[in-house]
């Protein structure tokens, strides 16, 4: 077929460096930008096949999220705006690693295995972040789509969640919204304005929020959105990309891991601030107190705020819907304790990686899922949305319940249910704080985090560590879990676990305990155990103090 000749011809313009092996991991492909041209072309091919197979529009986002500017990456988006199904991740890896002269064979294998009707139309939405390499890499994706005869729509600079949103809108024939960036702003800002009406007389100070845009796409997009929010919100955007480097000493990942303010932000004690990551699918909040101490409100605090709000609304509405919070092993022990014991909501723990949380959240009427690092959203089942809709349309209910139904409807509309979304999460959090008349300090005081520490250990092959129980226990290498158990016993309220990272060539160590010093010491001791038992390379881990 003519398309295969074209693929062959075009792929020579996007050659694979011989021997290079990459894997479609937790967040797609991610590595130095200069190794990715062939990957992008081939993901254009794969997205076209996936589109033919699903008879729907597929998304391809060029970004490396919170990684340094020099890196890049690519993630595929499935028809309902969710991440690429795991069975196709293997195809992505196969296509990425097949040598130049075998490309057509691999492609034809996939077509055969999936029984893809090549005469079908294909449609692919493409987006990119602000990295300097993203322009040529997204062109390579477009070249791949074109080579296989697919149609594409290049959305240019968008946040990752905006592209997920637009894919979902397109495939639901506009039921989820209009598949444009403007449509996204309109839907979210209308819902925000409606919710903000329920907040009593807020001062300009209360409406003010400082945003660290990580010098990335989120800064551009939040500025674009500002005019839609009119008088309801007052934003100061820092790290907007006009000077600093992407993710360098700023952004959600930096703030979460370092537990300190990003550079480039000017704030007063008590000011409410938030940081996005490099593709604006994560958000964390924070403030400093009058002593200058830094206070972080991470994904766990966000999940608690949102689930408290929703639970109260459900109670007031008299709706019997099952609400659950989904976390990972990185969730602070205090948050889990508070959610289970005080709020009495179901808490589920999954493996790291948003797709795991997303799937677990789909099993409830309302599933609130957040990774501690601030990536998360809320999912409403079709049944839950219908019940809320019915209540809102019920002519026989009193004004109070009607108002609550209306609040729930607008809460659904403000949320990007396809994926974690910094902008959408920010608007929801701002609306909740406004409606509840809550300051950031009051939100922070719902429960106190246990002091914690995250470290990385370099080993020669991180796959020697195998885990179980949602990554909370190590099965191999022999003796490691026993060593961790013995160390944990020495401290109060302590917990620690280790797992191989899915995005970096390191083993991650997490520890929490009653004091920062204990958490730091425990993390260091566990790092030494990993280094000793799992083939550590380079210098032995040094104590933090
Ligand atoms: C501890 C941590 O924050 N891990 C992150 C990180 O995964 P690792 O497998 O730990 O490298 O990147 C993932 C993708 O962005 C994100 O989902 C996850 O939460
Ligand atoms: Mg991200």
Coordinates of C-alpha atoms and ligand atoms in Angstrom, one line a residue, residues 26-27 30 66 282 330 352-354 371 373 454 499 501-503 508, ligand 1:
X26 CA 4.7 5.6 33.9
X27 CA 4.5 8.9 31.9
X30 CA 11.0 10.7 28.6
X66 CA 8.8 18.6 35.6
X282 CA 0.2 19.1 39.0
X330 CA 3.7 8.5 49.4
X352 CA 2.5 5.1 42.0
X353 CA 1.5 6.5 38.6
X354 CA -1.7 8.3 37.8
X371 CA -0.7 11.7 44.4
X373 CA 3.0 15.5 44.6
X454 CA 12.3 11.5 50.2
X499 CA 10.7 1.3 45.2
X501 CA 11.4 4.8 40.1
X502 CA 9.5 4.5 36.9
X503 CA 10.9 7.8 35.4
X508 CA 13.4 6.1 45.8
Ligands
LIG1 C1 7.4 10.0 44.2 C2 6.9 10.6 43.0 O1 6.5 11.8 43.1 N1 6.9 9.9 41.9 C3 6.4 10.5 40.6 C4 7.3 10.0 39.5 O2 7.3 8.6 39.4 P1 8.5 7.7 39.8 O3 8.0 6.3 39.3 O4 8.5 7.7 41.3 O5 9.7 8.2 39.2 O6 6.8 10.6 38.2 C5 5.5 10.1 37.9 C6 5.1 10.6 36.6 O7 5.0 12.0 36.6 C7 4.5 10.4 39.0 O8 3.2 9.9 38.7 C8 5.0 9.9 40.3 O9 4.1 10.3 41.4

